[in-house]
CSV table of C-alpha atoms in Angstrom, one decimal:
chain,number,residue,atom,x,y,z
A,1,UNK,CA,110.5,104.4,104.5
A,2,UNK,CA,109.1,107.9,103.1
A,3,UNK,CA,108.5,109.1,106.5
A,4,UNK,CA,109.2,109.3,109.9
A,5,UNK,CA,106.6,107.9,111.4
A,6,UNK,CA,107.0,108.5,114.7
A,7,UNK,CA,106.8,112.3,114.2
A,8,UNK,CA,103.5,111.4,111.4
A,9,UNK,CA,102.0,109.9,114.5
A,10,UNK,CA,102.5,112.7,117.0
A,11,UNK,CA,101.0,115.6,114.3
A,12,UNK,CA,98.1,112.9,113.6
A,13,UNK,CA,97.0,113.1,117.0
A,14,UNK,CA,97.8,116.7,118.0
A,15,UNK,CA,96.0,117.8,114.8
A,16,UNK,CA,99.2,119.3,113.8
A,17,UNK,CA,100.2,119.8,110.0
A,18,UNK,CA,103.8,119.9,110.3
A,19,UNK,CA,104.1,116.1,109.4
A,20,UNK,CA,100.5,115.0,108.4
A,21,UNK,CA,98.2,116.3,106.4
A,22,UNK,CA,95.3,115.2,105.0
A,23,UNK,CA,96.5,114.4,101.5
A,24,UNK,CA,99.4,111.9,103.4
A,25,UNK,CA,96.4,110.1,105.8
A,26,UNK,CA,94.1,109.4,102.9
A,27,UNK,CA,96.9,108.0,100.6
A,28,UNK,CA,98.0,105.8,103.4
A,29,UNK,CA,94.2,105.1,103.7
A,30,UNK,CA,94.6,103.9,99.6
A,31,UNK,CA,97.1,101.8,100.3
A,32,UNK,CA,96.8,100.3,103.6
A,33,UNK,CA,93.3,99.0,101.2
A,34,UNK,CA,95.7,96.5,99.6
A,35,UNK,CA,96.7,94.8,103.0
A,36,UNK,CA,92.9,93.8,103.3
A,37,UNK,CA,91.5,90.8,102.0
A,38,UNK,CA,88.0,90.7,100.9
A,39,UNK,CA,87.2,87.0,101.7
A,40,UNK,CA,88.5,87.2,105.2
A,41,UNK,CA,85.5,87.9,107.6
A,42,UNK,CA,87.0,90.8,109.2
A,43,UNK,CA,86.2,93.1,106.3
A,44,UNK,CA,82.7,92.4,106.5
A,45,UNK,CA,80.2,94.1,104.1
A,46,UNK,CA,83.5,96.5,102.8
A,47,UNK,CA,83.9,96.2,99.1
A,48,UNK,CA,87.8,97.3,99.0
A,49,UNK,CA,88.4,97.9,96.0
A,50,UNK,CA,85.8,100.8,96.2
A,51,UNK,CA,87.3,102.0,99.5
A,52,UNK,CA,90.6,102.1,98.1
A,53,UNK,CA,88.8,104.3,95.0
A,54,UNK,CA,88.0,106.7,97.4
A,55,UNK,CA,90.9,107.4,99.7
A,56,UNK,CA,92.9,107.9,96.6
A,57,UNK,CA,90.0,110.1,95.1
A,58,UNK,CA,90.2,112.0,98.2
A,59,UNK,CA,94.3,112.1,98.2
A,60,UNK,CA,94.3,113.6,94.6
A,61,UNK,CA,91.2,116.4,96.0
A,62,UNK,CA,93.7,117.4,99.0
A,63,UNK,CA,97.0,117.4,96.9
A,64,UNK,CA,96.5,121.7,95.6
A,65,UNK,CA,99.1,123.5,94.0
A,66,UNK,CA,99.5,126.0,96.2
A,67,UNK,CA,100.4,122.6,99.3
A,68,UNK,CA,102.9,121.3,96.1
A,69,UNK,CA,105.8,122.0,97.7
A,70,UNK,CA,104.9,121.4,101.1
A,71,UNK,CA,106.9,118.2,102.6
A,72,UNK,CA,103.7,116.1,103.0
A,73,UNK,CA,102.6,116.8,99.7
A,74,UNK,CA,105.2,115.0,97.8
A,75,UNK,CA,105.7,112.1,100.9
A,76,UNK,CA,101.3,112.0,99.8
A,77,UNK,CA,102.3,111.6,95.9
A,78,UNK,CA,105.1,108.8,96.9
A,79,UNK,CA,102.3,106.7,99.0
A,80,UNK,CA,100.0,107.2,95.6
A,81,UNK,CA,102.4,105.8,93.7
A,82,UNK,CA,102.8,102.7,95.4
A,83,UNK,CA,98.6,102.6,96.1
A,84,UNK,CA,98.1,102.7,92.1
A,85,UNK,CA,101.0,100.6,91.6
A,86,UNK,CA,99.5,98.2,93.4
A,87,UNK,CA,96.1,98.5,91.9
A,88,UNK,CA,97.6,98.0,88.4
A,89,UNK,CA,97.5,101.3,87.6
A,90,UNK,CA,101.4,101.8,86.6
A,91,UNK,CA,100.6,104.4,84.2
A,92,UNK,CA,99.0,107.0,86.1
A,93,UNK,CA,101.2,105.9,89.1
A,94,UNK,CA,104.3,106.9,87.4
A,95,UNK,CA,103.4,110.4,87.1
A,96,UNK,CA,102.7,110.2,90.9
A,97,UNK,CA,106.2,108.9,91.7
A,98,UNK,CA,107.8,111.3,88.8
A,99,UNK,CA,106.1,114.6,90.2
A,100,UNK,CA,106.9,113.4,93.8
A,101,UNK,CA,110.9,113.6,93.1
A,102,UNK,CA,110.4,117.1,91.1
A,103,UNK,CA,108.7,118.5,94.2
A,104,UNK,CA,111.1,117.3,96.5
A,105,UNK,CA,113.9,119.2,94.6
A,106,UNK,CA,112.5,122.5,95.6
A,107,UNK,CA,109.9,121.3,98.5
A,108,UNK,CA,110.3,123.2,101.8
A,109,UNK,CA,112.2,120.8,103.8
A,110,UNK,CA,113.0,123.4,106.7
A,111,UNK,CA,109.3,122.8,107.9
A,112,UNK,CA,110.4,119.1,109.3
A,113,UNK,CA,113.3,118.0,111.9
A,114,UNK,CA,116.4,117.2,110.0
A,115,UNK,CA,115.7,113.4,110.6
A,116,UNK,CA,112.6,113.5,109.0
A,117,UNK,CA,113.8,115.3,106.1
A,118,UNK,CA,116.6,113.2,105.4
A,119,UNK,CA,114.3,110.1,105.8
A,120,UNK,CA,112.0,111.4,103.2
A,121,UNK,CA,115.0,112.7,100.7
A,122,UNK,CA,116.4,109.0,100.9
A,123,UNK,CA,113.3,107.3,100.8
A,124,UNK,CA,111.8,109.1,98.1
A,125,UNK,CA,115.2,109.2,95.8
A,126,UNK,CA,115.3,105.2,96.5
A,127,UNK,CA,111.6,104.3,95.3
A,128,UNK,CA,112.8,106.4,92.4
A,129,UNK,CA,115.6,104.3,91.9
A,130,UNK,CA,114.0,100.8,92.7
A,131,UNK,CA,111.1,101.9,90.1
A,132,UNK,CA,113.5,102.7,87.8
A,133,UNK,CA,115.7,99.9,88.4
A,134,UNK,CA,113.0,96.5,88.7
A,135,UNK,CA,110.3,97.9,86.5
A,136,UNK,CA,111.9,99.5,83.8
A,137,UNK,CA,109.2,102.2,82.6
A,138,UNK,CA,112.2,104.2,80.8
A,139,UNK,CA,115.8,103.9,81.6
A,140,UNK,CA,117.1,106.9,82.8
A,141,UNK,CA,119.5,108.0,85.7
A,142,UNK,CA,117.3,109.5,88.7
A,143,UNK,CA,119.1,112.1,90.9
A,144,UNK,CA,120.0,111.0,94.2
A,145,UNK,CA,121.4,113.2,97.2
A,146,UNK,CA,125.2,114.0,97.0
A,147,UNK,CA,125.1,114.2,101.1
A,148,UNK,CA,125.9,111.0,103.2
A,149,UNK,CA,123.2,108.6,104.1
A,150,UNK,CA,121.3,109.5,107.2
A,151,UNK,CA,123.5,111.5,109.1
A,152,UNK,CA,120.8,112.9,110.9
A,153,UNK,CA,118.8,109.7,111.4
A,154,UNK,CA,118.9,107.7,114.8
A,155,UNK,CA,119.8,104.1,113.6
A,156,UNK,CA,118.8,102.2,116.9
A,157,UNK,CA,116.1,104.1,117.6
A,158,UNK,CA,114.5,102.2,120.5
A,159,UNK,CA,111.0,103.1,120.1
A,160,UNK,CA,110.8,101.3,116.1
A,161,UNK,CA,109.2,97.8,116.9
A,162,UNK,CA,107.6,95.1,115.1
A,163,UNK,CA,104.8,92.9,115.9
A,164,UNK,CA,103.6,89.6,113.7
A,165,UNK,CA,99.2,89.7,113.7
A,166,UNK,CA,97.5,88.5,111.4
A,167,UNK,CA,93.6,89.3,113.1
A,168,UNK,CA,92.1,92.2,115.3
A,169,UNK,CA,93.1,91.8,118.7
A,170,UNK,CA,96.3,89.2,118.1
A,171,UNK,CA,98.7,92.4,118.4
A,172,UNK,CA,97.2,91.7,122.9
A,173,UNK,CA,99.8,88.5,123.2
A,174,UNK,CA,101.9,87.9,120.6
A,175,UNK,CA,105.5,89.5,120.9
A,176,UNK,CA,106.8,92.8,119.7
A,177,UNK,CA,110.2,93.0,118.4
A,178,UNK,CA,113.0,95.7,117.3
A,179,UNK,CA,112.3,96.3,113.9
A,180,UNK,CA,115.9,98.0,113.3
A,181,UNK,CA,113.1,99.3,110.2
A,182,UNK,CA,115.6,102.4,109.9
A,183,UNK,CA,119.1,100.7,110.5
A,184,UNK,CA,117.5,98.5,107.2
A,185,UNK,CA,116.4,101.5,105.3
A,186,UNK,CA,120.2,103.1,105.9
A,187,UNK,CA,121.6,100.3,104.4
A,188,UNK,CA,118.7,99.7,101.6
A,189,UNK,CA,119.7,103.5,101.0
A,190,UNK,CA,123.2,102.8,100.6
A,191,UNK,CA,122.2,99.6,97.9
A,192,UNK,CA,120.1,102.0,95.5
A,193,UNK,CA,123.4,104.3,95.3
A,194,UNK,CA,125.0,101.9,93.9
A,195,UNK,CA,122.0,100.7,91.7
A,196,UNK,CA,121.5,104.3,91.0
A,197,UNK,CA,125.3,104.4,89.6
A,198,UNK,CA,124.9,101.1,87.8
A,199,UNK,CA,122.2,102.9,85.6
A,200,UNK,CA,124.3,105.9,84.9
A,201,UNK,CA,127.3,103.4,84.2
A,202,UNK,CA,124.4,101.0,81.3
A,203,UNK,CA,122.9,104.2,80.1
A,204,UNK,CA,126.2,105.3,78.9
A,205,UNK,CA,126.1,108.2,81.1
A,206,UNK,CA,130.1,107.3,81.7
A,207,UNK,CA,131.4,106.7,78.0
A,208,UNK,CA,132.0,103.3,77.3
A,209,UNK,CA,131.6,100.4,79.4
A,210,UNK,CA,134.6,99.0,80.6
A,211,UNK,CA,135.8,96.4,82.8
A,212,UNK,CA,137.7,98.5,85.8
A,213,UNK,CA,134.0,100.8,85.6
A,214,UNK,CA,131.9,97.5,86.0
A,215,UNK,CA,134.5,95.3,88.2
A,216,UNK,CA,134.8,98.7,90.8
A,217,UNK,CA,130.9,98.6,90.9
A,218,UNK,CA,130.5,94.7,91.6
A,219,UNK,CA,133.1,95.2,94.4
A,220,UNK,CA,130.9,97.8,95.8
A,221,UNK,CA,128.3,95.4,95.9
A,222,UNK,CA,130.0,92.9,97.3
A,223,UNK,CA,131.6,95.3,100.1
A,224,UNK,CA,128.0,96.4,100.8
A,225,UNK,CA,126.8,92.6,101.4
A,226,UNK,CA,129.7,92.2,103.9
A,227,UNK,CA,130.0,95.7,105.7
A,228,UNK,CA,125.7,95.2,106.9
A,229,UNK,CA,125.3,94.7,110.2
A,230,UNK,CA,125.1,91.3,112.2
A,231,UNK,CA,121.4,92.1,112.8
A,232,UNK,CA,120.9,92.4,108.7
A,233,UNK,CA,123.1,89.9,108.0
A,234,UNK,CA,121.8,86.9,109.8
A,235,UNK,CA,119.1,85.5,107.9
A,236,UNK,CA,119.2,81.9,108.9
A,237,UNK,CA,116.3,79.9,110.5
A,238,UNK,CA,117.2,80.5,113.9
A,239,UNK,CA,117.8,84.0,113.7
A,240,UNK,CA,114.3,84.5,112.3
A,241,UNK,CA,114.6,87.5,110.8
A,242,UNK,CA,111.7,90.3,110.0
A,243,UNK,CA,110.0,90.2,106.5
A,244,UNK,CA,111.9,93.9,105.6
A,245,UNK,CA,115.5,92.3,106.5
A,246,UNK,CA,115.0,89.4,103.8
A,247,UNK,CA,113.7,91.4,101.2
A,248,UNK,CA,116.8,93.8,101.7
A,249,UNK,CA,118.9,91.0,100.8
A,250,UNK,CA,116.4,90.2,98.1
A,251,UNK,CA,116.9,93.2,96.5
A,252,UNK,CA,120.5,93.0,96.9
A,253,UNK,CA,120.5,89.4,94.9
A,254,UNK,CA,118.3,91.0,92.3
A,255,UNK,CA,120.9,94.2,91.8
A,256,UNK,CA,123.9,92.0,91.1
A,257,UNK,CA,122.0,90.1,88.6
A,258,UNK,CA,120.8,92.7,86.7
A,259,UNK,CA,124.7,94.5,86.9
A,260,UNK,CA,125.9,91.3,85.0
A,261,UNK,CA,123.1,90.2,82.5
A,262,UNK,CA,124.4,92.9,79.8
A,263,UNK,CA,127.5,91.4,79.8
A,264,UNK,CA,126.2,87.8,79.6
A,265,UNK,CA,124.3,88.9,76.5
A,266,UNK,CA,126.8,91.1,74.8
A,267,UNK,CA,128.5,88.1,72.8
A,268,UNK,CA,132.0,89.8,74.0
A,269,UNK,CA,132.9,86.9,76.5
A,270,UNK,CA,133.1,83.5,75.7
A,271,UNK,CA,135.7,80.4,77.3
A,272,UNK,CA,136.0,80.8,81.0
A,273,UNK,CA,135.2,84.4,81.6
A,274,UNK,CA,131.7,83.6,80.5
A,275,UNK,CA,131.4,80.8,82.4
A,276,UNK,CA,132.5,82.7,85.5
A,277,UNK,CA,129.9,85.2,84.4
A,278,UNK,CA,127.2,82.5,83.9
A,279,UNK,CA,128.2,81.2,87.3
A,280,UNK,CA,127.8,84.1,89.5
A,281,UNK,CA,124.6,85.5,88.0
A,282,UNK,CA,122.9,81.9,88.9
A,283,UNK,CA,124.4,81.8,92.1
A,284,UNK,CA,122.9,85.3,92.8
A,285,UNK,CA,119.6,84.3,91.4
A,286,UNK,CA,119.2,81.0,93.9
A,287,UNK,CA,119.8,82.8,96.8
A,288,UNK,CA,117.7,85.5,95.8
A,289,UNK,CA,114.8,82.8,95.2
A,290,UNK,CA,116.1,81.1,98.5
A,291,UNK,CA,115.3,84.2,100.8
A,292,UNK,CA,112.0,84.2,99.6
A,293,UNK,CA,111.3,80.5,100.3
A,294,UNK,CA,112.5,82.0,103.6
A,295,UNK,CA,110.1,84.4,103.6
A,296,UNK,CA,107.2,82.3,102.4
A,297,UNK,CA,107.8,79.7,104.8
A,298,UNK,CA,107.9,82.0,108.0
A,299,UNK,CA,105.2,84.9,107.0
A,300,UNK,CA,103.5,83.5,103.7
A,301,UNK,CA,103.8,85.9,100.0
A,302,UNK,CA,100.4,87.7,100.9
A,303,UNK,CA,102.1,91.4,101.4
A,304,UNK,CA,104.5,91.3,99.4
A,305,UNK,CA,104.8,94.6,97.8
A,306,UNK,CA,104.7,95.4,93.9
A,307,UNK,CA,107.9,95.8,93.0
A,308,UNK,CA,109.6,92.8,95.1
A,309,UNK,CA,107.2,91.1,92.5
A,310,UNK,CA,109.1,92.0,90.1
A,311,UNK,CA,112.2,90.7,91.9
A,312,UNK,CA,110.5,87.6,91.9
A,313,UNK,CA,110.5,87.3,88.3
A,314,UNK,CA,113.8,89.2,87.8
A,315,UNK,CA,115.4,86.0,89.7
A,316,UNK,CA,113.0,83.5,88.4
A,317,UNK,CA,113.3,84.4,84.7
A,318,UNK,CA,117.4,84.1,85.2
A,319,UNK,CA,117.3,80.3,86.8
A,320,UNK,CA,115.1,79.2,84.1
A,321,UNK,CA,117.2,80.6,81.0
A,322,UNK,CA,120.8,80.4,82.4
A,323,UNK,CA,119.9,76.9,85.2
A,324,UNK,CA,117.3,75.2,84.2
A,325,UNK,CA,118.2,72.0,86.0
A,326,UNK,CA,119.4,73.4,89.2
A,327,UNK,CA,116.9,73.7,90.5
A,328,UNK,CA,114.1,72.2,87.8
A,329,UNK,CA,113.1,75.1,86.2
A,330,UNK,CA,109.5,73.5,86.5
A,331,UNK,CA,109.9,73.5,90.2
A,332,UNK,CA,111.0,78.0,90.1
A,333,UNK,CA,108.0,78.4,87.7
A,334,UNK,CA,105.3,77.1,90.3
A,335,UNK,CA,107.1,78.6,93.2
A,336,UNK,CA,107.4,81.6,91.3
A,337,UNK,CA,103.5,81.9,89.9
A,338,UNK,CA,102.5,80.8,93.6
A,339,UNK,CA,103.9,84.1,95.4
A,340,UNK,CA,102.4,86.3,93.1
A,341,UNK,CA,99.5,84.5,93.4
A,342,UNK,CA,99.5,85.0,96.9
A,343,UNK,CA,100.4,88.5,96.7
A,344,UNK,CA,97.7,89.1,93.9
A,345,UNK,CA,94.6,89.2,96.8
A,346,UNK,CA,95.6,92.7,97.9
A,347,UNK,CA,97.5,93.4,94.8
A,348,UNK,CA,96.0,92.9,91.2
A,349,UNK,CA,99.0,94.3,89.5
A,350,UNK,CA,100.6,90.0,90.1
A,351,UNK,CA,98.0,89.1,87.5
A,352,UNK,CA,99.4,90.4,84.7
A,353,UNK,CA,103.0,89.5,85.8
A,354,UNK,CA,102.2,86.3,86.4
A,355,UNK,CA,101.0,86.1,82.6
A,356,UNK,CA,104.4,87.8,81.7
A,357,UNK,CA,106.4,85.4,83.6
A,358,UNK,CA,104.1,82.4,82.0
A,359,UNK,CA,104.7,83.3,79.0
A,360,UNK,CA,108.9,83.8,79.8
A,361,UNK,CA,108.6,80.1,81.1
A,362,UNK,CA,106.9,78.6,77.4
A,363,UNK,CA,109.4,80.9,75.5
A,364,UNK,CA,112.5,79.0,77.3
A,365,UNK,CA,110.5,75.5,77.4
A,366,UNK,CA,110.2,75.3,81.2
A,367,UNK,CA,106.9,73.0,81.9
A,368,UNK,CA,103.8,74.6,83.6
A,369,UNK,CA,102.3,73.5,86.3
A,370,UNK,CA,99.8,71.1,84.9
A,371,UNK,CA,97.1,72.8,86.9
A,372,UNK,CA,98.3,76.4,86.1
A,373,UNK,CA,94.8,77.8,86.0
A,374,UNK,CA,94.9,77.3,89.5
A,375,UNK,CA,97.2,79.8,90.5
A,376,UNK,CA,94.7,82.8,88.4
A,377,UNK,CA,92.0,81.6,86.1
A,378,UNK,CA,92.5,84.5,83.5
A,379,UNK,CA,96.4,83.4,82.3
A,380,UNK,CA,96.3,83.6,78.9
A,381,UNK,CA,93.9,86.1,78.7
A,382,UNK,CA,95.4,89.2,79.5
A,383,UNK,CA,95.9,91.8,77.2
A,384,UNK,CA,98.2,94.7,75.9
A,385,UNK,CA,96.7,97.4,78.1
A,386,UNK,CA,96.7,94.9,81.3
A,387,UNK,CA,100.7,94.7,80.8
A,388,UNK,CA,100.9,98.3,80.4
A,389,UNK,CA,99.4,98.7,83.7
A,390,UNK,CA,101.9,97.1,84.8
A,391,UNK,CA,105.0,97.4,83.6
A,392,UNK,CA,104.4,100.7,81.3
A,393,UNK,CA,106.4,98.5,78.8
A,394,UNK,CA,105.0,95.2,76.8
A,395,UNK,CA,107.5,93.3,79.3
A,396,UNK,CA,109.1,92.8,82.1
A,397,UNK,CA,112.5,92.1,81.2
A,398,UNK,CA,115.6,94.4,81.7
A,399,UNK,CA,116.2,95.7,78.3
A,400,UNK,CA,119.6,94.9,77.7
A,401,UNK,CA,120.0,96.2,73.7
A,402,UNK,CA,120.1,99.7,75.0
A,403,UNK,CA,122.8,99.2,77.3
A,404,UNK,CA,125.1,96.6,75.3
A,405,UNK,CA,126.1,99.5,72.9
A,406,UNK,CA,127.3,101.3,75.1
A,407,UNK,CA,130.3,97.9,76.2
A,408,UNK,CA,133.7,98.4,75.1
A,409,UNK,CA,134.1,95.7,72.7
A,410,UNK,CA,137.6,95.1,74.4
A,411,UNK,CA,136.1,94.6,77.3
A,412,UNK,CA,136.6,90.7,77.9
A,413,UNK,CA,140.3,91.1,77.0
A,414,UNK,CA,141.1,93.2,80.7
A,415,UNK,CA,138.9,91.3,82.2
A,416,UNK,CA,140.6,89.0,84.1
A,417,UNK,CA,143.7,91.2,85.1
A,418,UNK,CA,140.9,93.8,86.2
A,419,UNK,CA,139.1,90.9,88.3
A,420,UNK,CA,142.6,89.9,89.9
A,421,UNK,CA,143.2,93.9,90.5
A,422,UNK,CA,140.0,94.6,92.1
A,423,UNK,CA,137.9,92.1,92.9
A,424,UNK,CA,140.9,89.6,94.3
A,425,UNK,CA,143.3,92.6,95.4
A,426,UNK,CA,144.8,92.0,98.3
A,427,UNK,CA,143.8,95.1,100.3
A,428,UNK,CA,140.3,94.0,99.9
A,429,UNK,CA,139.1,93.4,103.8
A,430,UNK,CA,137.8,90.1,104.6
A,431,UNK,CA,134.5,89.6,106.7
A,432,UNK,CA,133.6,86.6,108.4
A,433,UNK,CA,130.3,85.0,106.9
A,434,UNK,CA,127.4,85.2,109.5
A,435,UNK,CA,125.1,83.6,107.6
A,436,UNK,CA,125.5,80.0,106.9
A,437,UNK,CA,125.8,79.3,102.8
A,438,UNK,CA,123.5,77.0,101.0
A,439,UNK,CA,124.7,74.7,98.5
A,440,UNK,CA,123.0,74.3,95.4
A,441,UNK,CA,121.5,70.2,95.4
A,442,UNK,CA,120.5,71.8,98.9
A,443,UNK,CA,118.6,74.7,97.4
A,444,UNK,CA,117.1,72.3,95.1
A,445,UNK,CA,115.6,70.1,97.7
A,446,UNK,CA,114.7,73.1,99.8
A,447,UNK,CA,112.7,74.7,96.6
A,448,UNK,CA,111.2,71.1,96.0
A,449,UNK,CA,110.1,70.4,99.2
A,450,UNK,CA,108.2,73.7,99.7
A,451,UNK,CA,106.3,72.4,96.6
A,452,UNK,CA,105.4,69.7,97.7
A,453,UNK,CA,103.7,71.6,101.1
């Protein structure tokens, strides 16, 4: 959420400037391009990738230097970020995201309502930090806000709904729902904090890494998971929950991986601590891959945004190295290249990742799909500057040799008196579970069965 768009809405219709301008409609324009499919009849004679060409032509005309520090100038060069992310384009569309954050520091938030602002300022500061975090274009530490999350925001505000259409003129009977779309961003806010600290803590940014500094942040994570909300929380079949609620826990199931895979691979734990290790990074990664079955199953892969495409893989590349058999890692290979394949209609920047995560799967002997052409006719074929467009880097994967020198090499012997003092401690609150667990031969069957669909 980079803006409030209830106030966007009222300036857009009054012609008033305080909270659109043109700059913000035509990059919305750019990317609302990538929701479009070009085979579906609706779009007619449109050729959308041209369309999309010129909203963003037209964005980068209205974006001046003297409008630079002008609110809806850097919400504009957020929405261009994620329109040329999604066109492949991750190069230029770094510099979008990069000079969006740098304007904010100094941008003249007194124009806005204080809700508005301080949706923007956390909205902005977590793209910064998912970017940072998922795609790994240079690992650094982005600034967030040193204020509290949303204290100005209205949480249940009643006039945020949701309505499932797929076609012109389905939005006349089908339901509308509470989207709780803010309550969601609050808490996705409160997540990238402590991604946004995990980064500092692998980039050395602390000193060395020890075990109380890594233990106190996988607690946080935990506590996060269990202080959310019934509404956020339930995410079983009968609750049916809304496409931005599952990928919220997504994301969550791809941030505790990626805490724990340094340690995995530093060679400093062996007997049971690595097992323990082993054990809850897979367990994070199956339910991870099991909310997006969910997902698939109830509103199809089609808009799935770029960078929970790169949780995909994130989650996909861990069951395959670390749990091959549970579930086969065949089975997480096709599921895996079949979102992004779904995805890629609207969003070209799945091809090359599905040719990153191909190549991931041969690398750890995982079979393909014998029909693997099927899923995009040019694997194999990509080359270096189609992976730069996508990743800015010649991969996807987190790269875990700049963060392992920074370990205390001591580090596995405090580890389990650390784990017993904060992980176990007594004082730690418990929450009862909402959500009903899923056991692992179940996961397997669940995985295989949308396969065989």
């Amino acid at each position: 959420m980079l803006f409030s768009e209830r106030e966007f809405r009222a300036s857009y219709a009054h012609r008033d400037e305080t909270y659109c301008s043109s700059a913000l409609v035509n990059a919305i324009c750019a990317m609302a391009c990538h929701m479009m499919d070009p085979n579906d009849d609706t779009a007619g004679d449109v050729d959308v990738e041209k369309l999309t060409t010129g909203f963003m032509n037209q964005a980068r005309h209205e974006v001046k230097p003297q409008n630079y520090m002008h609110l809806t100038s850097v919400q504009a060069l957020a929405v261009m970020y994620l329109a040329d992310l999604s066109s492949g384009k991750a190069r230029s569309a770094t510099g979008y995201l990069r000079a969006s954050v740098e304007f904010l520091k100094a941008a003249e938030l007194g124009q806005q309502s204080a809700q508005a602002r301080e949706i923007s300022l956390w909205g902005i500061q977590t793209l910064n930090t998912s970017s940072t975090g998922m795609t790994y274009q240079k690992l650094y530490a982005p600034e967030l806000p040193h204020m509290a999350k949303f204290q100005h925001v209205d949480l249940q505000s009643s006039h945020s709904t949701w309505q499932e259409y797929r076609s012109i003129g389905d939005q006349r009977y089908l339901p509308v729902r509470p989207s709780h779309a803010v309550l969601a961003a609050c808490h996705q806010a409160g997540l990238f904090r402590i991604i946004h600290e995990s980064l500092n803590l692998y980039c050395g940014l602390r000193g060395l890494i020890t075990a109380d500094a890594v233990l106190t942040l996988y607690r946080r994570y935990m506590d996060w998971e269990e202080d959310l909300p019934f509404i956020l929380k339930a995410i079983d079949d009968e609750a049916r929950p809304l496409p931005h609620i599952l990928l919220l826990h997504v994301q969550f199931h791809v941030a505790v991986v990626q805490h724990l895979t340094p340690l995995l691979q530093s060679n400093f734990f062996d007997g049971p601590n690595l097992h323990e290790l082993q054990r809850l990074m897979i367990k994070h990664a199956q339910d991870g891959i099991i909310v997006l079955e969910h997902l698939h199953q109830l509103y199809s892969g089609r808009f799935l945004m770029p960078l929970i495409s790169f949780c995909t893989i994130h989650l996909g590349d861990t069951l395959i190295r670390y749990s091959p058999d549970e579930p086969p890692a065949s089975n997480v290979v096709e599921f895996c290249l079949g979102l992004l394949q779904a995805a890629s209609i609207g969003f070209p920047i799945n091809g090359p990742l599905q040719e990153l995560f191909r190549r991931t799967a041969v690398e750890c002997g995982a079979a393909l799909p014998p029909n693997v052409k099927q899923f995009n006719e040019q694997l194999g074929n990509y080359g270096m500057d189609d992976i730069l467009d996508a990743c800015t880097r010649l991969d996807y994967k987190q790269p875990v040799d700049q963060s392992v020198r920074h370990i205390d090499e001591n580090i596995a012997d405090e580890w389990a008196s650390k784990w017993e003092q904060i992980v176990d401690s007594p004082d730690r609150p418990e929450s009862p579970q909402s959500t009903r667990r899923v056991s692992p031969s179940e996961k397997h069957l669940r995985i295989e069965s949308l396969l065989n669909q």
